[in-house]
Structures are given as C-alpha cells and as structure tokens.
Coordinates of C-alpha atoms in Angstrom, one line a residue:
Chain T
M1 CA -46.9 0.8 -147.5
Q2 CA -47.4 0.0 -143.9
K3 CA -47.6 -3.5 -142.8
L4 CA -50.8 -4.7 -141.2
I5 CA -50.0 -5.9 -137.7
I6 CA -52.3 -8.5 -136.3
S7 CA -52.0 -9.3 -132.6
N8 CA -54.0 -10.5 -129.7
T9 CA -55.6 -8.3 -127.2
P10 CA -54.8 -6.2 -125.2
H11 CA -54.0 -3.6 -127.9
I12 CA -53.4 -0.6 -125.6
K13 CA -50.5 -1.1 -123.3
S14 CA -49.5 0.9 -120.3
K15 CA -45.9 1.5 -119.4
S16 CA -46.6 0.3 -115.9
S17 CA -44.8 -2.9 -115.0
T18 CA -43.7 -4.8 -111.9
K19 CA -40.2 -3.5 -112.5
R20 CA -41.3 0.1 -112.7
I21 CA -43.4 -0.1 -109.6
M22 CA -40.7 -1.7 -107.6
I23 CA -38.2 0.9 -108.7
D24 CA -40.7 3.6 -107.5
V25 CA -41.0 1.9 -104.1
L26 CA -37.2 1.8 -103.9
I27 CA -37.0 5.5 -104.6
A28 CA -39.7 6.2 -102.1
L29 CA -37.7 4.4 -99.4
V30 CA -34.5 6.3 -100.1
P31 CA -35.3 9.2 -97.6
A32 CA -36.1 6.7 -94.8
T33 CA -32.8 4.9 -95.5
V34 CA -30.8 8.0 -95.6
M35 CA -32.3 9.3 -92.3
G36 CA -31.7 5.8 -90.7
V37 CA -28.0 6.1 -91.7
V38 CA -27.8 9.7 -90.4
Y39 CA -29.3 8.7 -87.1
F40 CA -27.8 5.3 -86.5
G41 CA -24.4 5.4 -88.2
L42 CA -22.7 3.6 -91.0
Y43 CA -23.3 0.2 -89.5
A44 CA -27.0 0.7 -90.3
L45 CA -26.1 1.1 -94.0
L46 CA -24.1 -2.1 -93.8
L47 CA -27.1 -4.0 -92.4
V48 CA -29.4 -2.7 -95.1
A49 CA -26.9 -3.5 -97.8
L50 CA -26.4 -7.0 -96.4
S51 CA -30.2 -7.5 -96.3
I52 CA -30.7 -6.5 -100.0
L53 CA -27.7 -8.5 -101.1
S54 CA -28.9 -11.6 -99.3
C55 CA -32.4 -11.3 -100.8
I56 CA -31.1 -10.9 -104.4
A57 CA -28.5 -13.6 -104.0
S58 CA -31.1 -16.0 -102.6
E59 CA -33.4 -15.4 -105.6
V60 CA -30.6 -15.8 -108.2
I61 CA -29.2 -19.0 -106.5
Y62 CA -32.7 -20.5 -106.2
L63 CA -33.4 -19.9 -109.9
L64 CA -29.9 -21.3 -110.9
I65 CA -30.7 -24.5 -108.9
R66 CA -34.0 -24.7 -110.6
G67 CA -32.0 -24.9 -113.9
E68 CA -32.6 -21.4 -115.3
K69 CA -29.9 -19.7 -117.3
F70 CA -28.1 -16.7 -115.7
K71 CA -28.9 -14.5 -118.7
D72 CA -32.7 -15.2 -118.4
I73 CA -32.6 -14.5 -114.7
L74 CA -30.9 -11.1 -115.4
N75 CA -33.6 -10.3 -118.1
K76 CA -36.4 -11.2 -115.8
F77 CA -35.0 -9.5 -112.7
D78 CA -37.7 -7.1 -111.5
F79 CA -36.4 -5.7 -108.2
T80 CA -39.0 -7.3 -106.0
S81 CA -36.4 -9.0 -104.0
A82 CA -34.4 -5.7 -103.7
V83 CA -37.6 -4.1 -102.3
T84 CA -38.0 -7.0 -99.9
G85 CA -34.4 -6.7 -98.8
L86 CA -34.6 -3.0 -98.3
L87 CA -37.8 -3.2 -96.2
L88 CA -36.4 -6.0 -94.1
G89 CA -33.3 -4.0 -93.5
L90 CA -35.3 -0.9 -92.4
N91 CA -37.2 -3.2 -90.0
L92 CA -34.1 -4.2 -88.1
P93 CA -32.7 -2.6 -84.9
A94 CA -29.6 -0.6 -85.9
N95 CA -27.2 -2.5 -83.7
C96 CA -28.2 -6.1 -84.4
P97 CA -25.5 -8.7 -85.4
W98 CA -24.6 -9.0 -89.1
Y99 CA -26.0 -12.5 -89.6
I100 CA -29.6 -11.4 -88.8
P101 CA -30.2 -9.6 -92.2
L102 CA -28.5 -12.5 -94.0
L103 CA -30.7 -15.2 -92.5
G104 CA -33.8 -13.0 -92.8
G105 CA -33.2 -12.4 -96.5
V106 CA -32.8 -16.1 -97.1
F107 CA -36.0 -16.8 -95.2
A108 CA -38.0 -14.0 -96.9
V109 CA -37.1 -14.9 -100.5
I110 CA -36.6 -18.7 -100.5
V111 CA -39.2 -19.8 -97.9
V112 CA -41.9 -17.2 -98.3
K113 CA -41.6 -16.3 -102.0
M114 CA -39.8 -18.8 -104.1
L115 CA -41.1 -22.0 -102.6
F116 CA -44.6 -20.7 -103.2
G117 CA -44.0 -19.9 -106.9
G118 CA -41.9 -16.7 -107.1
T119 CA -42.9 -13.1 -107.5
G120 CA -46.7 -12.5 -107.1
K121 CA -47.3 -15.9 -105.5
N122 CA -46.1 -15.2 -102.0
F123 CA -48.8 -16.0 -99.5
V124 CA -47.7 -13.2 -97.0
N125 CA -45.5 -10.2 -97.4
P126 CA -41.9 -11.7 -97.4
A127 CA -40.3 -8.8 -95.4
I128 CA -43.0 -9.0 -92.7
A129 CA -42.7 -12.8 -92.5
A130 CA -38.9 -12.6 -92.2
R131 CA -39.2 -9.9 -89.5
V132 CA -41.5 -12.1 -87.5
F133 CA -39.2 -15.1 -88.0
L134 CA -36.3 -13.1 -86.8
L135 CA -38.3 -11.7 -83.8
I136 CA -39.1 -15.3 -82.7
S137 CA -35.6 -16.6 -83.3
F138 CA -33.5 -13.8 -81.9
A139 CA -35.9 -12.2 -79.4
E140 CA -33.1 -10.4 -77.5
A141 CA -31.2 -9.0 -80.4
M142 CA -34.3 -7.9 -82.2
T143 CA -35.8 -5.9 -79.4
T144 CA -32.7 -4.1 -78.2
W145 CA -33.3 -0.8 -79.9
A146 CA -30.6 1.8 -80.5
V147 CA -31.2 5.4 -79.6
P148 CA -30.5 7.7 -82.6
S149 CA -27.6 10.0 -82.3
V150 CA -28.2 13.1 -84.4
G151 CA -25.3 15.2 -85.6
A152 CA -22.1 13.8 -86.9
I153 CA -22.4 10.3 -88.4
K154 CA -21.1 7.9 -85.8
T155 CA -19.5 4.6 -86.6
S156 CA -19.1 3.4 -83.1
T157 CA -21.9 1.4 -81.3
V158 CA -24.9 3.4 -80.2
A159 CA -26.5 3.4 -76.8
T160 CA -29.6 1.3 -76.4
G161 CA -32.9 2.2 -74.8
A162 CA -36.5 1.1 -74.4
T163 CA -38.7 1.6 -77.5
A164 CA -40.8 4.7 -77.6
L165 CA -44.0 2.8 -77.9
G166 CA -43.7 1.0 -74.5
S167 CA -43.7 4.3 -72.6
V168 CA -46.5 5.8 -74.8
I169 CA -48.8 2.9 -74.1
K170 CA -48.2 3.2 -70.3
G171 CA -49.5 6.8 -70.7
E172 CA -46.1 8.3 -69.8
R173 CA -45.3 11.3 -71.9
V174 CA -41.5 10.8 -72.1
I175 CA -41.2 11.9 -75.7
S176 CA -42.7 14.9 -77.3
N177 CA -44.7 14.5 -80.5
L178 CA -42.2 16.5 -82.4
D179 CA -39.4 14.2 -81.3
L180 CA -41.5 11.2 -82.4
F181 CA -42.2 12.9 -85.7
L182 CA -38.6 13.7 -86.5
G183 CA -37.2 10.6 -84.8
T184 CA -34.9 12.7 -82.7
G185 CA -34.4 12.7 -78.9
V186 CA -34.8 9.4 -77.2
S187 CA -37.3 8.0 -79.7
S188 CA -35.6 4.7 -80.5
G189 CA -36.8 2.0 -82.9
A190 CA -36.0 0.1 -86.0
L191 CA -33.6 1.6 -88.5
G192 CA -36.1 3.0 -90.9
E193 CA -39.2 3.6 -88.8
T194 CA -38.0 6.4 -86.4
C195 CA -38.0 9.3 -88.9
K196 CA -41.7 9.8 -89.8
I197 CA -41.1 12.8 -92.0
A198 CA -38.9 10.7 -94.3
L199 CA -41.6 8.0 -94.6
I200 CA -44.2 10.7 -95.3
V201 CA -42.0 12.1 -98.1
G202 CA -41.8 8.6 -99.6
Y203 CA -45.6 8.2 -99.3
V204 CA -46.2 11.5 -101.1
Y205 CA -43.9 10.3 -103.9
L206 CA -45.8 7.0 -104.2
L207 CA -49.1 8.9 -104.2
I208 CA -47.9 11.1 -107.1
R209 CA -46.7 8.0 -109.0
K210 CA -50.1 6.3 -108.2
V211 CA -48.3 3.3 -106.8
V212 CA -50.4 3.4 -103.6
D213 CA -53.5 5.4 -102.8
Y214 CA -55.3 6.9 -99.8
K215 CA -55.9 3.5 -98.1
P216 CA -52.8 3.4 -95.8
L217 CA -54.3 6.5 -94.2
I218 CA -57.4 4.4 -93.2
Y219 CA -55.1 2.0 -91.3
I220 CA -53.2 4.8 -89.5
G221 CA -56.3 6.8 -88.7
V222 CA -58.3 3.8 -87.4
T223 CA -55.3 2.8 -85.2
G224 CA -55.2 6.3 -83.7
L225 CA -58.9 6.5 -83.1
M226 CA -59.1 3.1 -81.6
T227 CA -56.3 4.0 -79.2
V228 CA -58.2 7.2 -78.3
V229 CA -61.2 5.0 -77.5
L230 CA -59.2 2.5 -75.5
Q231 CA -57.3 5.1 -73.5
G232 CA -60.1 7.6 -73.2
S233 CA -58.3 10.8 -74.1
F234 CA -57.6 12.5 -77.4
S235 CA -54.0 13.2 -76.4
A236 CA -53.3 9.6 -77.2
F237 CA -54.0 10.0 -80.9
L238 CA -50.7 11.6 -82.1
P239 CA -48.3 9.5 -80.0
S240 CA -49.9 6.3 -81.1
V241 CA -49.9 7.3 -84.7
L242 CA -46.3 8.5 -84.6
S243 CA -44.6 5.8 -82.6
G244 CA -43.4 2.4 -83.5
G245 CA -43.5 0.8 -87.0
L246 CA -47.1 1.9 -87.8
M247 CA -46.2 4.3 -90.6
L248 CA -43.6 2.1 -92.2
G249 CA -45.9 -0.9 -92.0
A250 CA -49.0 0.9 -93.2
I251 CA -47.4 2.7 -96.2
F252 CA -44.9 0.1 -97.5
M253 CA -45.8 -3.3 -96.2
A254 CA -49.5 -3.6 -95.7
T255 CA -50.0 -2.2 -99.2
D256 CA -48.1 -5.1 -101.0
Y257 CA -50.2 -5.7 -104.1
V258 CA -50.0 -9.5 -103.8
T259 CA -51.3 -9.6 -100.2
T260 CA -54.1 -7.1 -100.3
P261 CA -57.7 -7.9 -101.4
N262 CA -58.8 -7.3 -105.0
T263 CA -61.7 -5.0 -104.5
T264 CA -62.0 -1.5 -103.0
V265 CA -64.5 -2.6 -100.4
G266 CA -62.3 -5.6 -99.6
N267 CA -59.4 -3.3 -99.2
I268 CA -61.3 -1.0 -96.8
V269 CA -62.3 -4.0 -94.7
Y270 CA -58.7 -5.1 -94.7
F271 CA -57.2 -1.8 -93.6
V272 CA -59.9 -1.1 -91.0
A273 CA -59.5 -4.5 -89.5
L274 CA -55.7 -4.0 -89.5
G275 CA -56.1 -0.7 -87.6
L276 CA -58.5 -2.1 -85.0
L277 CA -56.3 -5.1 -84.5
T278 CA -53.2 -3.1 -84.1
A279 CA -54.6 -0.7 -81.5
L280 CA -56.3 -3.5 -79.6
L281 CA -53.2 -5.7 -79.4
R282 CA -50.9 -2.8 -78.6
H283 CA -53.1 -1.9 -75.7
L284 CA -53.3 -5.5 -74.4
K285 CA -49.7 -6.5 -75.0
G286 CA -47.9 -3.3 -74.4
T287 CA -45.4 -3.8 -77.2
E288 CA -45.2 -3.1 -80.9
V289 CA -47.4 -5.5 -82.8
V290 CA -47.7 -4.0 -86.3
S291 CA -45.7 -6.7 -88.0
Y292 CA -47.8 -9.5 -86.4
C293 CA -51.0 -7.7 -87.3
I294 CA -50.0 -7.4 -91.0
L295 CA -49.0 -11.0 -91.0
L296 CA -52.3 -12.1 -89.5
M297 CA -54.4 -10.0 -91.8
N298 CA -52.4 -11.3 -94.8
F299 CA -53.8 -14.7 -94.0
F300 CA -57.3 -13.3 -94.1
V301 CA -56.9 -11.8 -97.6
P302 CA -58.1 -14.9 -99.5
L303 CA -61.1 -15.1 -97.2
I304 CA -62.0 -11.4 -97.8
D305 CA -61.6 -12.0 -101.5
R306 CA -63.9 -14.9 -101.3
F307 CA -66.8 -13.1 -99.7
I308 CA -66.4 -9.7 -101.3
V309 CA -66.5 -10.2 -105.0
P310 CA -66.8 -7.4 -107.5
K311 CA -70.1 -6.9 -109.3
P312 CA -69.9 -7.7 -113.0
F313 CA -70.4 -4.7 -115.3
G314 CA -74.1 -4.2 -116.1
Y315 CA -75.2 -6.8 -113.5
Q316 CA -78.8 -6.4 -112.2
K317 CA -80.1 -8.1 -109.2
P318 CA -82.7 -10.7 -110.1
K319 CA -86.1 -9.4 -109.1
K320 CA -87.8 -11.2 -106.3
E321 CA -90.7 -13.2 -107.4
A322 CA -94.0 -11.8 -106.3
K323 CA -95.5 -13.8 -103.6
N324 CA -98.3 -16.0 -104.7
G325 CA -101.6 -15.5 -102.8
Chain D
M1 CA -51.0 -63.6 -99.3
K2 CA -47.3 -64.1 -98.8
N3 CA -45.2 -61.3 -97.5
N4 CA -41.5 -61.0 -98.3
P5 CA -39.5 -59.6 -95.3
K6 CA -37.6 -57.4 -97.7
D7 CA -40.8 -55.8 -98.9
L8 CA -42.0 -55.4 -95.4
A9 CA -38.7 -53.6 -94.5
L10 CA -38.9 -51.3 -97.6
D11 CA -42.6 -50.5 -96.9
G12 CA -42.0 -49.6 -93.3
L13 CA -38.8 -47.6 -93.8
I14 CA -39.4 -45.9 -97.1
R15 CA -42.4 -46.8 -99.4
Q16 CA -45.0 -46.4 -96.6
N17 CA -43.0 -44.5 -94.1
P18 CA -45.6 -43.7 -91.4
T19 CA -44.3 -40.1 -90.8
F20 CA -43.4 -38.9 -94.3
K21 CA -45.6 -41.0 -96.6
L22 CA -48.7 -41.9 -94.6
V23 CA -48.5 -38.7 -92.4
L24 CA -49.7 -40.6 -89.3
G25 CA -48.9 -39.9 -85.7
T26 CA -48.3 -36.2 -86.4
C27 CA -49.0 -35.0 -82.8
P28 CA -45.9 -36.6 -81.2
T29 CA -43.9 -35.8 -84.4
L30 CA -44.6 -32.1 -84.0
A31 CA -44.4 -31.9 -80.2
L32 CA -41.5 -34.2 -79.4
T33 CA -38.9 -33.4 -82.0
T34 CA -37.5 -30.4 -80.1
A35 CA -34.5 -32.7 -79.1
A36 CA -33.1 -35.7 -80.9
I37 CA -33.1 -37.8 -77.8
N38 CA -36.9 -37.4 -77.4
G39 CA -37.3 -38.6 -81.0
V40 CA -35.3 -41.7 -80.2
G41 CA -37.2 -42.4 -77.0
M42 CA -40.6 -41.9 -78.6
G43 CA -39.6 -44.0 -81.6
L44 CA -38.4 -46.9 -79.4
A45 CA -41.5 -46.8 -77.3
V46 CA -43.8 -46.8 -80.3
T47 CA -41.7 -49.6 -81.9
F48 CA -42.1 -51.8 -78.8
V49 CA -45.8 -51.2 -78.5
L50 CA -46.4 -51.7 -82.2
M51 CA -44.5 -55.0 -82.3
C52 CA -46.3 -56.4 -79.2
S53 CA -49.8 -55.2 -80.2
N54 CA -49.4 -56.4 -83.8
M55 CA -48.3 -59.8 -82.4
I56 CA -51.3 -60.2 -80.0
I57 CA -53.8 -58.8 -82.5
S58 CA -52.5 -61.1 -85.2
L59 CA -52.8 -64.1 -82.8
L60 CA -56.4 -63.1 -81.9
R61 CA -57.4 -62.1 -85.4
N62 CA -59.8 -65.0 -85.8
V63 CA -61.2 -64.6 -82.3
I64 CA -62.1 -60.9 -82.1
P65 CA -65.6 -60.2 -83.5
S66 CA -65.4 -57.5 -86.1
K67 CA -68.1 -55.4 -84.5
V68 CA -66.0 -54.7 -81.4
R69 CA -62.6 -54.9 -82.9
I70 CA -61.6 -51.2 -82.2
P71 CA -62.3 -51.4 -78.5
A72 CA -60.4 -54.7 -78.4
Y73 CA -57.4 -53.3 -80.2
I74 CA -57.4 -50.3 -77.9
L75 CA -57.4 -52.5 -74.9
I76 CA -54.5 -54.5 -76.2
I77 CA -52.5 -51.4 -77.1
A78 CA -53.2 -49.7 -73.8
T79 CA -51.8 -52.7 -71.9
F80 CA -48.5 -52.4 -73.6
V81 CA -48.4 -48.6 -73.3
T82 CA -49.0 -49.0 -69.6
I83 CA -46.0 -51.4 -69.4
V84 CA -43.8 -49.0 -71.4
R85 CA -44.9 -46.1 -69.1
M86 CA -44.1 -48.0 -65.9
F87 CA -40.8 -49.1 -67.3
L88 CA -39.7 -45.6 -68.3
N89 CA -40.9 -44.1 -65.0
K90 CA -38.7 -46.6 -63.2
F91 CA -35.6 -46.7 -65.3
A92 CA -35.6 -43.4 -67.3
P93 CA -37.7 -40.8 -65.5
S94 CA -36.1 -37.9 -67.3
I95 CA -37.2 -39.2 -70.7
A96 CA -40.7 -40.0 -69.3
T97 CA -41.1 -36.4 -68.0
A98 CA -39.7 -35.0 -71.3
M99 CA -42.4 -36.9 -73.2
G100 CA -45.1 -35.7 -70.8
P101 CA -48.7 -36.5 -72.0
Y102 CA -47.5 -37.9 -75.3
L103 CA -46.4 -41.1 -73.6
P104 CA -49.9 -42.3 -72.5
L105 CA -51.2 -40.8 -75.8
I106 CA -49.4 -43.6 -77.7
V107 CA -52.6 -45.5 -77.0
V108 CA -54.5 -43.5 -79.6
N109 CA -51.5 -43.1 -82.0
C110 CA -52.8 -43.5 -85.5
I111 CA -49.8 -45.6 -86.6
I112 CA -50.5 -48.4 -84.1
L113 CA -54.2 -48.5 -84.7
G114 CA -53.7 -48.2 -88.4
R115 CA -51.3 -51.1 -88.6
A116 CA -53.6 -53.2 -86.4
E117 CA -56.5 -52.6 -88.7
A118 CA -54.7 -52.7 -92.0
F119 CA -52.1 -55.4 -91.4
A120 CA -52.1 -57.4 -88.2
S121 CA -55.8 -58.3 -88.5
K122 CA -55.2 -59.9 -91.8
N123 CA -51.7 -61.4 -91.7
P124 CA -49.9 -64.2 -89.9
V125 CA -48.0 -63.6 -86.7
V126 CA -44.4 -63.4 -87.8
D127 CA -45.2 -61.0 -90.7
S128 CA -47.1 -58.8 -88.3
I129 CA -44.2 -58.6 -85.9
L130 CA -41.8 -57.7 -88.7
D131 CA -44.3 -55.1 -90.0
G132 CA -44.5 -53.6 -86.5
L133 CA -40.7 -53.6 -86.2
F134 CA -40.1 -51.9 -89.5
M135 CA -43.0 -49.4 -89.2
G136 CA -41.7 -48.5 -85.7
L137 CA -38.1 -48.1 -87.0
G138 CA -39.4 -45.9 -89.9
F139 CA -41.2 -43.7 -87.4
M140 CA -38.1 -43.6 -85.1
I141 CA -35.7 -42.7 -87.9
A142 CA -38.0 -39.9 -89.1
L143 CA -38.4 -38.5 -85.6
T144 CA -34.7 -38.7 -84.9
L145 CA -33.8 -36.9 -88.2
M146 CA -36.3 -34.1 -87.4
G147 CA -35.1 -34.0 -83.8
V148 CA -31.4 -33.6 -84.9
F149 CA -32.3 -30.9 -87.4
R150 CA -34.4 -28.9 -84.9
E151 CA -31.9 -29.4 -82.0
V152 CA -28.9 -28.3 -84.1
L153 CA -30.6 -25.2 -85.4
G154 CA -32.8 -24.3 -82.4
A155 CA -30.5 -25.1 -79.5
G156 CA -27.0 -25.6 -81.0
T157 CA -26.7 -29.1 -79.5
V158 CA -26.9 -32.7 -80.8
F159 CA -28.2 -35.3 -78.3
G160 CA -27.4 -32.8 -75.6
V161 CA -23.8 -32.3 -76.7
K162 CA -23.1 -28.6 -77.3
L163 CA -21.9 -27.6 -80.7
W164 CA -21.9 -23.8 -80.7
N165 CA -23.6 -20.8 -79.2
F166 CA -25.5 -19.8 -82.3
K167 CA -29.3 -20.5 -81.9
I168 CA -32.3 -19.8 -84.2
E169 CA -35.0 -20.1 -81.6
F170 CA -37.7 -20.3 -84.3
F171 CA -37.0 -24.0 -84.6
T172 CA -37.8 -24.8 -81.0
H173 CA -41.3 -23.2 -81.3
A174 CA -44.4 -24.9 -82.6
S175 CA -44.1 -22.8 -85.9
G176 CA -40.6 -24.3 -86.4
A177 CA -42.0 -27.8 -85.9
L178 CA -44.6 -27.3 -88.7
F179 CA -42.0 -25.7 -90.9
T180 CA -39.5 -28.6 -90.3
Y181 CA -42.2 -31.2 -90.9
A182 CA -43.2 -29.6 -94.2
L183 CA -39.6 -29.3 -95.3
F184 CA -38.8 -33.0 -94.5
I185 CA -41.9 -34.2 -96.3
A186 CA -41.0 -32.1 -99.4
L187 CA -37.4 -33.5 -99.4
F188 CA -38.7 -37.0 -98.8
V189 CA -41.2 -36.8 -101.7
Y190 CA -38.5 -35.4 -104.0
F191 CA -35.9 -38.1 -103.3
Y192 CA -38.6 -40.8 -103.3
G193 CA -39.6 -39.6 -106.8
L194 CA -36.0 -40.0 -108.0
Y195 CA -35.8 -43.4 -106.4
S196 CA -39.1 -44.7 -107.8
K197 CA -38.2 -43.4 -111.3
K198 CA -35.0 -45.3 -111.2
S199 CA -36.6 -48.5 -110.0
K200 CA -39.3 -48.3 -112.6
R201 CA -36.8 -47.9 -115.4
K202 CA -34.9 -50.9 -114.0
A203 CA -38.1 -52.9 -114.0
L204 CA -38.8 -51.8 -117.6
L205 CA -35.3 -52.8 -118.8
A206 CA -35.6 -56.2 -117.1
D207 CA -38.9 -56.8 -118.8
K208 CA -37.5 -55.9 -122.2
K209 CA -34.5 -58.3 -121.6
E210 CA -36.9 -61.1 -120.7
V211 CA -38.9 -60.5 -123.9
K212 CA -35.8 -60.6 -126.0
A213 CA -34.6 -63.8 -124.3

C-alpha cells in the first residue's frame, strides 16, 4: 500500500534552481573565455582563474567567519560567485597586473554581495560594481588594452593599443566590421569582449536553455539606433553595436535576475533606458561606458518596480462614477 | 544635575561619539579624511572652537533670551572660528589651504551647535568645557582613524611618509569616503555592541551581589 504523503504547496516542482542556471551561464561563457585565451595568451587564463578563485574564496571565508560549518557551505554552494568571478575576469584587460582580479573578486563578493545578505540580495551586479571599482582605482592599468594576437598562443606580453570604440566614436573607420565581429585585427578590448561570435554562441545557448530571453537584444538595438540618430548616418549602427563591452554587458551582466525589474513592462523600460543612456554617454564622453550605465540603471530597478506593478489576475478597473447632474 | 568627568569623557569618546554614534559633522568627515594630517588639523580646530564656545555659552546661559539663542550661538561660534582661521593662515598656511572652505564652515558644524544647544546651555562652565574637550577629541580621533585608513590605501602614505607604491585610488575619491565612513560606523557599532553587553552583564552581576549581601 502506498503511503499518503501530505506536504505543503507547491506540489509541482521544476528542476530549475539557482545552481542549474548558474552552471548554464558558466557553460555559455566558455566560448568567450576560450577565445580570450586564444587571442591574448595564457596570462589571460591566469587572470580569469585568479578572479574566480578570489570570488569563491571570499565567499567561503566570509561564511566561515560568520560561523557556518564548512560542510554546510559546500552543500549550499550554488556557483553564483564562480559566475561573478568569471564575468569579472572577462571584463579585465588581458595584460593587467595579477592583484587586480584578486582585489576585484574580494570587493565584488564581500562588499557588494555578502554584506548585503548574500546571493539574491546584492543591490547591484557584483561583477559590474567590481569593474567600476577597479576602473576608478587603477585607471591606467584598467584602460591599457592589449591587441589580440591571432595564431599561436603567445605567453609573452602583448602589444597595447587604443580601444576600438574610441576611434569608432570619432567617426574614423580604422577597423572593419568583420574584424570587430571576430575580434581580430587591431580591435583591442577587455579579455572576453573582443570576440563577438563567441558571445553570440553563448547567448544562443542561454536562449535555448531559457535562462535569458530576447530582451538583451532591445538593449543592443536601442544603442545602435540611438548612435545612428546621434551621428546621422546608418553606417554607425554596426560598429557601435559590435565594439566595446556592449554585447558582454547586455547578454551576461544587464540580465542578472537580481538586478532587473520584476515585470515584462518594467524590463522593457529598463533595457530601453540602458540603450539610450549607453549611446548618449558614449557620444558625449568618447569612451566605453557600458559598465557605468548598467551600474546606474541597477540603482533605478527598485524605482521601476515601485511604479510598474503587475496587474493581479482577474483585476478589473473600478468603473468611474457617473457624474451627477 | 551633576556630571562626572569620567562619564563626560566616555560620552564624548565612545558612547556619544559625534562622528560614529551621533553622525554629526559629516561634511568635513567625508571631505577632509583624504589624508591623516587633515583629520588631525580639522579635529584640533573643532576641539578648540568647541571648548571656547561651550565655555562662553555656558557663562551666558542665563543671559541669552531663548527666542534668539541660535543667532547668539552662531555669533559666538563664528568669533572663535575667525580666530582659528587667522591663526592657521598665519602659522600653518598649508593646512589652511588643504582645509579650504571647510575651515570657515566650522561655524555651521552640527557638532558645535548641537553641543551648545544640548549641553552648554544647561550645564555649569567647567562641565561644558570638559564636554567640549572630549567631544572634540572624539571627533578628532574618528577623523584621524579614517584619514589614516584612506591615506594608506589610497595614496600609500601615512602622515605624508611614504610606505609603498601600491595605491587603490578608489579611496581618495568621494565614493571611497562614503564607503570608508560606512565601514567605520559598522565596525564601531559592532564593537560598541560587544562592549555594552559586557558592561551590562557586569552591572547585573554587581546588582546580584548587592542583593545577596
């Protein structure tokens, strides 16, 4: 005879969990990481590894200090800090000093995430906040971009050059769109953002796994269109979309579940505002601003959620009272 | 009301520390803690003004009509701030320039006006001077600690002496100031909690012993 099981709701459970989603994101970032290592050499791999290690170690040490048992921490470990670390690593220039990912990881996990209550409570995206922290702290090291060297994997230091975006904004066509797309030629940038095709492969994987949806495309599209408006020519669309950290930011960092609005309408407002802001600030400042824009819009998410609330199921607007006389 | 000097000292330095516990005078705290020496200078200036203004206000506490007390306090405070400013301009012009507009702004510093209103206008002269001294010292210690923290991390120096080349420039910016302030308040509240728990337990034990005896 079967036992009667009495339990609380919900009775139907999905296999989806934080851990599963985070592992999906990690898998989606593998192509970008591999291409980063191919372009920039083994030192890039070391930077990414250091960044991930620093994030995970910060989380474990913080929890140990808080008095949790090591076994519990292992059971609860859900790879969010690994994703943070990987994203942070991909956001670094390929030739920055080794202590930058270490410090960034500590800042991202301890200050932005753990002090505010751990996974799901971070007030902004940890990787973005850490990148901005590092940009402010080590302005020179964080803006000296390496030029990718395609071919044999190089372990020596790579040559440095101006970022692709700077010249694109000035209207100079130094780099062809294909070079920007593949990350070859002289299109320099952060470790994981140069090879767009790898990022797109990751995006398609996330789309299939239903981790993210079409909304990052709104961000990318609006940025491109706004740039066209600002520069007055349609040839500005592709370079602006393909250069800088726009794709990496739009697909992997702006879509962080914790720091996006709860409703569909709210999400659309959020991504459109991000796109407008990015194009406008890029135009005014002449440098890459994606990380600042995402940070800024993350602060607005509670505000968006406050004003755009979902309609309860079956809700009907109260009829206006007929005017008397 | 009788004030014990030990209580006054503990209030000013720890229990009602103007920076970390009352969160007063935040503008100079955020703006001037980029270097430890600025913190010391600002702290000393405020301590001097606070002691003198507390003394005068306490002396005049029965003379000043309560309807115009705030303008009267401001007048007294401004007098001493002007003296400090002239003194610094003459003998330490580098510190005076480093403090910039925050030196004349001591006039409207919440700590000084707050102590005038809350303490000096109700208490005898000697107590008011002591209160001014310890409140000022509490402010100075807080500013110096934050200044050392931000200078070591942000510029790699302590009181202008070079330690190393490693700099995290974040801590010299305004964002670093807010971050440091929050961090110090959090640490202060944490340690204060430990301290007050201990002293409460001691008081409880003492009470029990008395009952037994």
